Tab-separated table of C-alpha atoms and ligand atoms in Angstrom:
chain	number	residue	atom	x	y	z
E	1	UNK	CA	21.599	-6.954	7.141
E	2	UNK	CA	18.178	-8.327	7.813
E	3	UNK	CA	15.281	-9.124	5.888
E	4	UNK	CA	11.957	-7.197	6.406
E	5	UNK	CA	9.860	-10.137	5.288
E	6	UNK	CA	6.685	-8.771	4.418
E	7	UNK	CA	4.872	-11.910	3.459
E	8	UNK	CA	6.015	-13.253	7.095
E	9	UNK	CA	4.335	-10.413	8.983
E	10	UNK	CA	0.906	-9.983	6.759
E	11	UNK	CA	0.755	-13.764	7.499
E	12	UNK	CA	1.199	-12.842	11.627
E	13	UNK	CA	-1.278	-9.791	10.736
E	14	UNK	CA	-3.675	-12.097	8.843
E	15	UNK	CA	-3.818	-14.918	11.826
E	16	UNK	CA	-4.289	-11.989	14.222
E	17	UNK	CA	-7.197	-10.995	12.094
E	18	UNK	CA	-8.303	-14.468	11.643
E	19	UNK	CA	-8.757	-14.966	15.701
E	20	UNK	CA	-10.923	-11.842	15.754
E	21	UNK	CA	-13.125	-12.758	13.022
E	22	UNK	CA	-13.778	-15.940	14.398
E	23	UNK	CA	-14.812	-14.013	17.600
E	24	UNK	CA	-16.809	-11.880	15.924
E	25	UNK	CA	-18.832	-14.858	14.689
E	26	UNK	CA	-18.861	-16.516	17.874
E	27	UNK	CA	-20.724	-13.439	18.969
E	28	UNK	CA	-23.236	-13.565	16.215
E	29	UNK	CA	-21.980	-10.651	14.585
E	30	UNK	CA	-21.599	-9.659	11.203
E	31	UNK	CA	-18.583	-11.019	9.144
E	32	UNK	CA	-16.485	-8.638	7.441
E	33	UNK	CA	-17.362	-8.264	3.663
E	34	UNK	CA	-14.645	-6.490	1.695
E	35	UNK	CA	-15.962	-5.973	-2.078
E	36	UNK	CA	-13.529	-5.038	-4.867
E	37	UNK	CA	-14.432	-3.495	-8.343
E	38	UNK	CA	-12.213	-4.457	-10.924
E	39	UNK	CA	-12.236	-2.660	-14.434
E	40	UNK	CA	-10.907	-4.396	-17.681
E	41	UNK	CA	-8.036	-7.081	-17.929
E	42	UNK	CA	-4.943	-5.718	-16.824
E	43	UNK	CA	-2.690	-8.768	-16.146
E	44	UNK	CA	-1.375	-6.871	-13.066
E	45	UNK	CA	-4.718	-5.492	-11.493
E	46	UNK	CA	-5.930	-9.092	-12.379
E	47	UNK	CA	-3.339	-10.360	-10.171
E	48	UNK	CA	-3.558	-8.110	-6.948
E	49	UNK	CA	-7.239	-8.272	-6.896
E	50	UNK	CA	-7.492	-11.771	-6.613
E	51	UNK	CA	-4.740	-11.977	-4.356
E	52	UNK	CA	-7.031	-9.650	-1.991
E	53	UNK	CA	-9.913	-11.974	-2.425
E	54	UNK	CA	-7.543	-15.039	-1.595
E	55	UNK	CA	-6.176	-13.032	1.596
E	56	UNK	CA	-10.318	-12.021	2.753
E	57	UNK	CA	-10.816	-16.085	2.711
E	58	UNK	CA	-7.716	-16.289	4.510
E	59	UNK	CA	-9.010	-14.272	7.469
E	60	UNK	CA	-12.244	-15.632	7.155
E	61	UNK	CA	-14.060	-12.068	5.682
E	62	UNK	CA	-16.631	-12.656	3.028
E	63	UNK	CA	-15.325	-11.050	-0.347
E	64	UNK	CA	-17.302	-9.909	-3.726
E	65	UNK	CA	-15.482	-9.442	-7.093
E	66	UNK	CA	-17.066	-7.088	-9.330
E	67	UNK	CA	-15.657	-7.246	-12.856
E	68	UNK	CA	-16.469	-4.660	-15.539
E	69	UNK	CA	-15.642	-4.548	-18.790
E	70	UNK	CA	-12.856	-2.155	-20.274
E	71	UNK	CA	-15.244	-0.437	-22.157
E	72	UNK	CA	-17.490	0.525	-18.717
E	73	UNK	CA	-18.930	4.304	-19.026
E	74	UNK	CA	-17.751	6.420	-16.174
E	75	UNK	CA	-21.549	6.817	-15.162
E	76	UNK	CA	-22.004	2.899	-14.638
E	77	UNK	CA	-19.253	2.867	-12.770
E	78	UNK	CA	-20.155	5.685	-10.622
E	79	UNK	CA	-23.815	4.102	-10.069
E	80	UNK	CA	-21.923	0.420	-9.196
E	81	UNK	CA	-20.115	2.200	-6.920
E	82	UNK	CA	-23.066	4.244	-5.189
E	83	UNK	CA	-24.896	0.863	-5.229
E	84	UNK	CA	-22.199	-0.504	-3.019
E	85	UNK	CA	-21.754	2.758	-0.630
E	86	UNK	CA	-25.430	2.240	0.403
E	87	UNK	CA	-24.855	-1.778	0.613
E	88	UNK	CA	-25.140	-2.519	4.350
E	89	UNK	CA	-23.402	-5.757	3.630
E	90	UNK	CA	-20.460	-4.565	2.699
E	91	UNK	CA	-18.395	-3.123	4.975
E	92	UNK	CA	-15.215	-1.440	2.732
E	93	UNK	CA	-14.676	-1.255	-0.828
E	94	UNK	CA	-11.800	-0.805	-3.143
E	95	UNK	CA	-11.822	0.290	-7.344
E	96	UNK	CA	-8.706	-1.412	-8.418
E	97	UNK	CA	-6.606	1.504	-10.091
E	98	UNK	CA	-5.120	2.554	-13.166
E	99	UNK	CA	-8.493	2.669	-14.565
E	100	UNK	CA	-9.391	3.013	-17.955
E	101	UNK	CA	-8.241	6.507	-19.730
E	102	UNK	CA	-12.018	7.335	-20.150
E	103	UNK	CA	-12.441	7.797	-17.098
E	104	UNK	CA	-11.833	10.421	-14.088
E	105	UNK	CA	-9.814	8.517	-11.518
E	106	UNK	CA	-10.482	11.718	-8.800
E	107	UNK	CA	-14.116	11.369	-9.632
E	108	UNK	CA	-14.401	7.553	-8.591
E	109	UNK	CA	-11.820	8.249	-5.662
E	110	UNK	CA	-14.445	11.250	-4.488
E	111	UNK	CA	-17.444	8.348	-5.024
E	112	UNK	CA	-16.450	6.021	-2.632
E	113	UNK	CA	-18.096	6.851	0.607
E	114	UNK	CA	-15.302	7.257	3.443
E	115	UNK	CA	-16.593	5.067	5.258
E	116	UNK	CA	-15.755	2.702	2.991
E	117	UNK	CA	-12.873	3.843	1.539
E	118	UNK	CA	-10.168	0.919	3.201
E	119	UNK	CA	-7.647	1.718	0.174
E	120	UNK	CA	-7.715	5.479	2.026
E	121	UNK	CA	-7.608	7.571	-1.075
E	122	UNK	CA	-10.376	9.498	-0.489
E	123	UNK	CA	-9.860	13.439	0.681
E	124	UNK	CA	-11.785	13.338	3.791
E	125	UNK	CA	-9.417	9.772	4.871
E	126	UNK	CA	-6.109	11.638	3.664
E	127	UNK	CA	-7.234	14.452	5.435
E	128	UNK	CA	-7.985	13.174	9.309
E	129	UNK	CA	-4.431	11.542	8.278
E	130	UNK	CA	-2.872	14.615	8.385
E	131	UNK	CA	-4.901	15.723	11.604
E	132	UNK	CA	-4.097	13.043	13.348
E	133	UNK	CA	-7.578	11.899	13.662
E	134	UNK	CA	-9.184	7.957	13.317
E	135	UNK	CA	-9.042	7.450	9.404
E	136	UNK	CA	-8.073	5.020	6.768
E	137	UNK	CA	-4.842	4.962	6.913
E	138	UNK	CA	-3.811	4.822	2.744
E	139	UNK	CA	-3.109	0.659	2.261
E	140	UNK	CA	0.402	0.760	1.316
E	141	UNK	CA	2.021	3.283	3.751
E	142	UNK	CA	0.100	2.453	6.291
E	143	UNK	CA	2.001	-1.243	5.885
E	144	UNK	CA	5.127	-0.047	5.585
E	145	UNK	CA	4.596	1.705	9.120
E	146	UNK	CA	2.713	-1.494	10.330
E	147	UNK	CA	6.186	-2.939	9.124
E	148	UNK	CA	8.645	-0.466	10.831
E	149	UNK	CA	6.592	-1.079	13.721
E	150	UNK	CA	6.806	-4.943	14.153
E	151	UNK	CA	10.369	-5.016	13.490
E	152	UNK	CA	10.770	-2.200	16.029
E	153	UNK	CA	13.218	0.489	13.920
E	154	UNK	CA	13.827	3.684	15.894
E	155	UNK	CA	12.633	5.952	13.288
E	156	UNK	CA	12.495	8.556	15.814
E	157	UNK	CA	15.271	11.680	15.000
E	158	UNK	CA	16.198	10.031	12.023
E	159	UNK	CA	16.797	11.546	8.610
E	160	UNK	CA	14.490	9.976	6.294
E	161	UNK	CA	13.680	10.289	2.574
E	162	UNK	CA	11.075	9.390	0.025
E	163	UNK	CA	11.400	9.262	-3.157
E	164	UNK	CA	8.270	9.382	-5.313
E	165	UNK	CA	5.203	11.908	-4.375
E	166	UNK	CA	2.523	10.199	-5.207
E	167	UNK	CA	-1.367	10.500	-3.700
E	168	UNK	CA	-1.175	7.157	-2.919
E	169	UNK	CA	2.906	6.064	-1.552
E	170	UNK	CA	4.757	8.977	-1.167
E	171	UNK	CA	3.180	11.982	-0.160
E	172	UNK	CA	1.284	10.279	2.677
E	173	UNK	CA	3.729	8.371	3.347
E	174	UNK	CA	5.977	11.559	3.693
E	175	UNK	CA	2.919	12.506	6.504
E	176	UNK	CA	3.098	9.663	8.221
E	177	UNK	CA	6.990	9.005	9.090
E	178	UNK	CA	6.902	12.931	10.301
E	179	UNK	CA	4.098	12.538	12.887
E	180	UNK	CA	4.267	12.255	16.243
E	181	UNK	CA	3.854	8.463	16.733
E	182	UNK	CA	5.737	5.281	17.659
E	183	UNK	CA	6.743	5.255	13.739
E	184	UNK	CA	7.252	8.743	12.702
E	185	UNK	CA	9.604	11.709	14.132
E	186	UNK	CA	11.789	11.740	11.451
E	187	UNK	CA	13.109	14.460	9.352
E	188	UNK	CA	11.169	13.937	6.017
E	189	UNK	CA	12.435	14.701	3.158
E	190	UNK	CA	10.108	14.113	-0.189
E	191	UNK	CA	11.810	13.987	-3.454
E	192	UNK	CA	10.334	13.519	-6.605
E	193	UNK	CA	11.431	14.267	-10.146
E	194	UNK	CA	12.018	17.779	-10.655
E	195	UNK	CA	14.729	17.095	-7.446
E	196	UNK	CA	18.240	17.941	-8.542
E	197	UNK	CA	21.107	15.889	-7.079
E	198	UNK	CA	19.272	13.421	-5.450
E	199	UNK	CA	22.290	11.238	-4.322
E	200	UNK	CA	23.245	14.232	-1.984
E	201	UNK	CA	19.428	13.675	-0.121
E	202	UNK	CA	19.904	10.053	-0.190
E	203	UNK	CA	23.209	9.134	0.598
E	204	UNK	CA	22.709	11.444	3.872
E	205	UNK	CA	19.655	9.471	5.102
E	206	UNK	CA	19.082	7.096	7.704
E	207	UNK	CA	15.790	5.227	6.253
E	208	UNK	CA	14.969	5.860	2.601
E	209	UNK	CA	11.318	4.727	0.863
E	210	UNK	CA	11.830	4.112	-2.670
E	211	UNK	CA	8.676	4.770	-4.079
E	212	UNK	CA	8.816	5.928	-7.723
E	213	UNK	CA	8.737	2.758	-10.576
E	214	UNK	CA	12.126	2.613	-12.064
E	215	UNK	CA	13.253	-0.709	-11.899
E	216	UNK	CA	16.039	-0.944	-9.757
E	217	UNK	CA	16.658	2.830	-9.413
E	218	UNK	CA	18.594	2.981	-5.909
E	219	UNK	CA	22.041	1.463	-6.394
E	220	UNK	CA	24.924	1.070	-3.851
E	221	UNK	CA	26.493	4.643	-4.401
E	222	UNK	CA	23.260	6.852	-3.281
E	223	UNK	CA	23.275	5.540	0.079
E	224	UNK	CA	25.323	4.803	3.810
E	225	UNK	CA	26.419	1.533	5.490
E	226	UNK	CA	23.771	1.015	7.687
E	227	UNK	CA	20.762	2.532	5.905
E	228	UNK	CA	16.736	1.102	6.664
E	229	UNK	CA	15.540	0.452	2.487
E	230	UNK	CA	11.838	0.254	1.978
E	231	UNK	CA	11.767	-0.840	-1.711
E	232	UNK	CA	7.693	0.052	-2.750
E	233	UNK	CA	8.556	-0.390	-6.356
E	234	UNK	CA	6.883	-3.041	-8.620
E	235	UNK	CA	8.281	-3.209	-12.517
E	236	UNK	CA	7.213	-6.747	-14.144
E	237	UNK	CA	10.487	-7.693	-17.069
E	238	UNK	CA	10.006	-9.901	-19.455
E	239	UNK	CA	11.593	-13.095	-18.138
E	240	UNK	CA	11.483	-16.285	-20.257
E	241	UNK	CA	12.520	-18.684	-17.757
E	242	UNK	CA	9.694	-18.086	-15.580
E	243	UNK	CA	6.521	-19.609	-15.850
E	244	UNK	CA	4.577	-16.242	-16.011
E	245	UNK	CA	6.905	-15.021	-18.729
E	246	UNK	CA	8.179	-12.514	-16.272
E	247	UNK	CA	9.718	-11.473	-13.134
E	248	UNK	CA	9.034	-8.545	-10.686
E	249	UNK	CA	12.054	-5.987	-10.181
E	250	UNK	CA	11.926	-3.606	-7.198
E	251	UNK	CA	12.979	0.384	-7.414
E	252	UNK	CA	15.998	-0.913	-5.761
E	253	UNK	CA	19.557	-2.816	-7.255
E	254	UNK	CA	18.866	-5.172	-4.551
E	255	UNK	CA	21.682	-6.804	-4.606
E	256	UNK	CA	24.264	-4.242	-4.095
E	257	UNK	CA	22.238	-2.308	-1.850
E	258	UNK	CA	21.422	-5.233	0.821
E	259	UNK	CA	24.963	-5.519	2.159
E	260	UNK	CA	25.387	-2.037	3.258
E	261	UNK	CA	21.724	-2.017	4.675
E	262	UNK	CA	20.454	-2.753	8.312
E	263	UNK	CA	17.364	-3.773	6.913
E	264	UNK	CA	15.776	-3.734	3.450
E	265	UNK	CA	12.577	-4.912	2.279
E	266	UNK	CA	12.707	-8.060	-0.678
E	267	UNK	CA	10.659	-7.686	-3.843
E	268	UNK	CA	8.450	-9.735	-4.091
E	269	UNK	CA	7.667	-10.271	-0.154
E	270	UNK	CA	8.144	-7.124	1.448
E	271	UNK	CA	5.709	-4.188	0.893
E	272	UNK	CA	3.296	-5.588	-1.301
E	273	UNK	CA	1.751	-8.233	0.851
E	274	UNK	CA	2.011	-5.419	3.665
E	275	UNK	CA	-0.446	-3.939	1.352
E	276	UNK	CA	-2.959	-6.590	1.372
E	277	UNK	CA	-2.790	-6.789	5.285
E	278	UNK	CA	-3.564	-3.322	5.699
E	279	UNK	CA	-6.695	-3.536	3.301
E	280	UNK	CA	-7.941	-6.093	6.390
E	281	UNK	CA	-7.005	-4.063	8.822
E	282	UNK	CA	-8.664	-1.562	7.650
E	283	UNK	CA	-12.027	-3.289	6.561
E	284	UNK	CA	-11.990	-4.552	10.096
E	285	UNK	CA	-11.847	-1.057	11.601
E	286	UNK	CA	-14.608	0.183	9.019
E	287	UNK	CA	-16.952	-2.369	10.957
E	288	UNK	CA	-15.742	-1.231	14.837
E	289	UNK	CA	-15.927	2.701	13.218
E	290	UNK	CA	-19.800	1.725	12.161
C	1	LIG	P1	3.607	7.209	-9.608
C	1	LIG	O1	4.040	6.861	-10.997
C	1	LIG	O2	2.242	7.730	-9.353
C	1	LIG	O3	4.630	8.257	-9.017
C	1	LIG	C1	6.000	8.156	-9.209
C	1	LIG	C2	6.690	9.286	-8.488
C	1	LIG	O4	8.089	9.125	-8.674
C	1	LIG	C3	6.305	10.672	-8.984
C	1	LIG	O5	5.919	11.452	-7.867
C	1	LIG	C4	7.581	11.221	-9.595
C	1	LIG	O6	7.782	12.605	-9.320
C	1	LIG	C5	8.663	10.388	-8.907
C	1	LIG	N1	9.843	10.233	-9.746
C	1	LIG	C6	9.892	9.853	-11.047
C	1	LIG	N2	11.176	9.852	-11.474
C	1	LIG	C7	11.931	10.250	-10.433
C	1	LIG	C8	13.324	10.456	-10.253
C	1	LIG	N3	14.187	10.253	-11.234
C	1	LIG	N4	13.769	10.860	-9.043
C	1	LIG	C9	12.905	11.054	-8.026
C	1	LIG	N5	11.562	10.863	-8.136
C	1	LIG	C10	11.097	10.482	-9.328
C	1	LIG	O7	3.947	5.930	-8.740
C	1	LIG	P2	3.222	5.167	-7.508
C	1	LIG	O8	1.818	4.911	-7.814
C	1	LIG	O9	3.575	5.823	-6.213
C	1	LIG	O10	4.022	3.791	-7.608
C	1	LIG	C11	5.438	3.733	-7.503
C	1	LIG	C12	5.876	2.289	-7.621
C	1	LIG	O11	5.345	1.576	-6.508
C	1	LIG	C13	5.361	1.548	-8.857
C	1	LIG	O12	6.339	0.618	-9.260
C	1	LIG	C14	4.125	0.823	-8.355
C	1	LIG	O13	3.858	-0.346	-9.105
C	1	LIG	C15	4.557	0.482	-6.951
C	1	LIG	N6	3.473	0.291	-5.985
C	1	LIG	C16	3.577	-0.786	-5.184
C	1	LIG	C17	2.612	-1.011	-4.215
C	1	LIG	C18	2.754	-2.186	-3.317
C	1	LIG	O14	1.816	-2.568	-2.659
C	1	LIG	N7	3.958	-2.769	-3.231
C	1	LIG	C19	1.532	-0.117	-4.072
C	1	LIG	C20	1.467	0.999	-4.906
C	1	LIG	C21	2.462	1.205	-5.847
C-alpha cells in the first residue's frame, strides 16, 4: 500500500509556485493577490481560511481576509463581492461556504465574476469544464487529479466510482476522471444516496472517491485488494485528548481499508491540502488568463 501524501505534494506544488512568483517579481510584475471573504465564526471555515492565507504567504502571493459578521444581509455581501470583482488588485477570490441560512448560496456563487472564481463554482467555470475548454478547474477535484497525476496512477480503462454528487466534489469530479486526459478515461460511475446496493458498484471498482461526509463510511468489505481510495471526507469528533478538543475522521475506516489498497489518501494530509494548492494554482492562472 502506499501513501498519497497530500501535504507532501501541495508542499512540491507550493515551492513550484513559489519559484514563479519570485520570477514574476523579478520581472516587475504584479504579485498574485488572492482575497477570501469569510462570513460568521464557524470553527471549521475559521480554520481553512486561514490556512489559505498561511499557504498565499507561503508562495509569496499577497492575501486579504475579509470577515463579516454572521448577521451580514445578502445585499452587503453581494456589493463586497462586486467591490472585489471590479478590484484590479485582486486577482481571484473565494466566499468561504456553508454560508449563513439567510442567504442564497447560488446567488453569491453566480456573483463572483469568472474570472475570479479560483474555487471554480461558478456555471460558466463548471461549464468550459465539461467542454474541455481553459477554466477553473473546481479546487478540490481538480487536486485530487493534480494528485493522481504526480503519483502517476493509470486511471485510464479503469472502473471508477464516486460516491457523493455534489456541485462542488462529486459531480465534477465524476467529469473530470471520464475525460479524455492524462487523468481521466475511466468508466465513471456516480453514486449518491438514492443508490441501492452500493457495495455491488464499489467492491467492482478499480479507484473509488469517497466523497459524501459520513465518517468513516467505506469499510474493508465494499471494496478489492488492490483498489486506488481517495478519501475527500472531513467529519471533526469530539476528541478529549487532543488539544483542539477534536479529531478529523475521513469517509473512510482507514484502517481496514489501507491494507487491501494500492494507494489511499490519509485524513488529515491527503486531499485537503491538495485543496489549498489548487486555489494557487488557480489564482496564478487567473493572472496569465488576464
Ligand atoms: P454534500 O453534503 O454536499 O454531499 C454529500 C453527497 O453524498 C450527496 O450527493 C449525497 O447524495 C451523497 N450521499 C449521502 N449519503 C450517501 C450514501 N449513503 N451513499 C452514497 N452517497 C451518499 O458533501 P460535499 O460538500 O461534497 O462534502 C463531502 C465531504 O467532503 C464532507 O465531509 C466535506 O467536509 C468534505 N470536503 C472536503 C474537502 C477537502 O478539501 N478535503 C472539500 C470539500 C468537501
Amino acid at each position: 500500500m502506499i501513501l498519497l501524501d497530500g501535504k507532501k505534494t501541495s508542499n512540491d506544488i507550493k515551492d513550484e509556485i513559489t519559484i514563479k512568483v519570485a520570477e514574476l517579481k523579478k520581472q516587475g510584475k504584479k504579485t498574485p493577490h488572492l482575497a477570501a471573504i469569510i462570513v460568521g465564526a464557524n470553527g471549521a471555515s475559521i480554520t481553512y481560511v486561514n490556512a489559505k492565507v498561511k499557504a498565499c504567504e507561503k508562495v509569496g502571493f499577497d492575501s486579504s481576509l475579509i470577515q463579516l459578521p454572521e448577521d451580514v444581509s445578502e445585499a452587503e455581501l453581494l456589493a463586497k463581492i462586486d467591490e472585489l470583482n471590479n478590484d484590479d488588485n485582486i486577482d481571484g477570490f473565494i466566499v468561504q461556504l456553508p454560508l449563513p441560512k439567510h442567504i442564497d448560496e447560488h446567488k453569491v456563487t453566480l456573483a463572483v465574476s469568472p474570472a475570479k472564481d479560483v474555487d471554480g463554482f461558478h456555471p460558466e467555470n463548471l461549464g468550459r469544464m465539461v467542454l474541455d475548454l481553459p477554466c477553473f478547474l473546481p479546487a478540490t477535484p481538480y487536486g485530487i487529479v493534480q494528485l493522481l497525476d504526480r503519483y502517476d496512477i493509470e486511471t485510464s480503462g479503469k472502473d471508477c466510482v464516486v460516491i457523493g454528487r455534489s456541485h462542488i466534489v462529486g459531480s465534477p469530479m465524476s467529469i473530470l476522471m471520464a475525460r479524455n486526459n492524462k487523468v481521466g478515461n475511466c468508466t465513471v460511475t456516480l453514486t449518491h444516496s438514492r443508490t441501492k446496493n452500493l457495495t455491488e458498484y464499489t467492491k467492482k471498482a478499480d479507484i473509488i472517491i469517497v466523497a459524501l461526509g459520513k465518517a468513516e463510511f467505506l469499510t474493508a468489505d465494499m471494496v478489492k485488494e488492490g483498489v486506488v481510495v481517495v478519501d475527500v471526507g472531513i467529519t471533526r469528533v469530539k476528541d478529549d485528548s487532543k488539544k483542539s478538543g477534536f479529531r478529523l475522521l475521513g469517509d473512510v475506516k482507514f484502517d481496514e481499508v489501507a491494507p487491501k489498497c494500492s494507494y489511499i489518501t490519509p485524513v488529515p494530509g491527503g486531499v485537503g491540502p491538495m485543496t489549498i494548492a489548487s486555489l494557487m494554482m488557480n489564482t496564478l492562472q487567473a493572472i496569465d488568463m488576464k
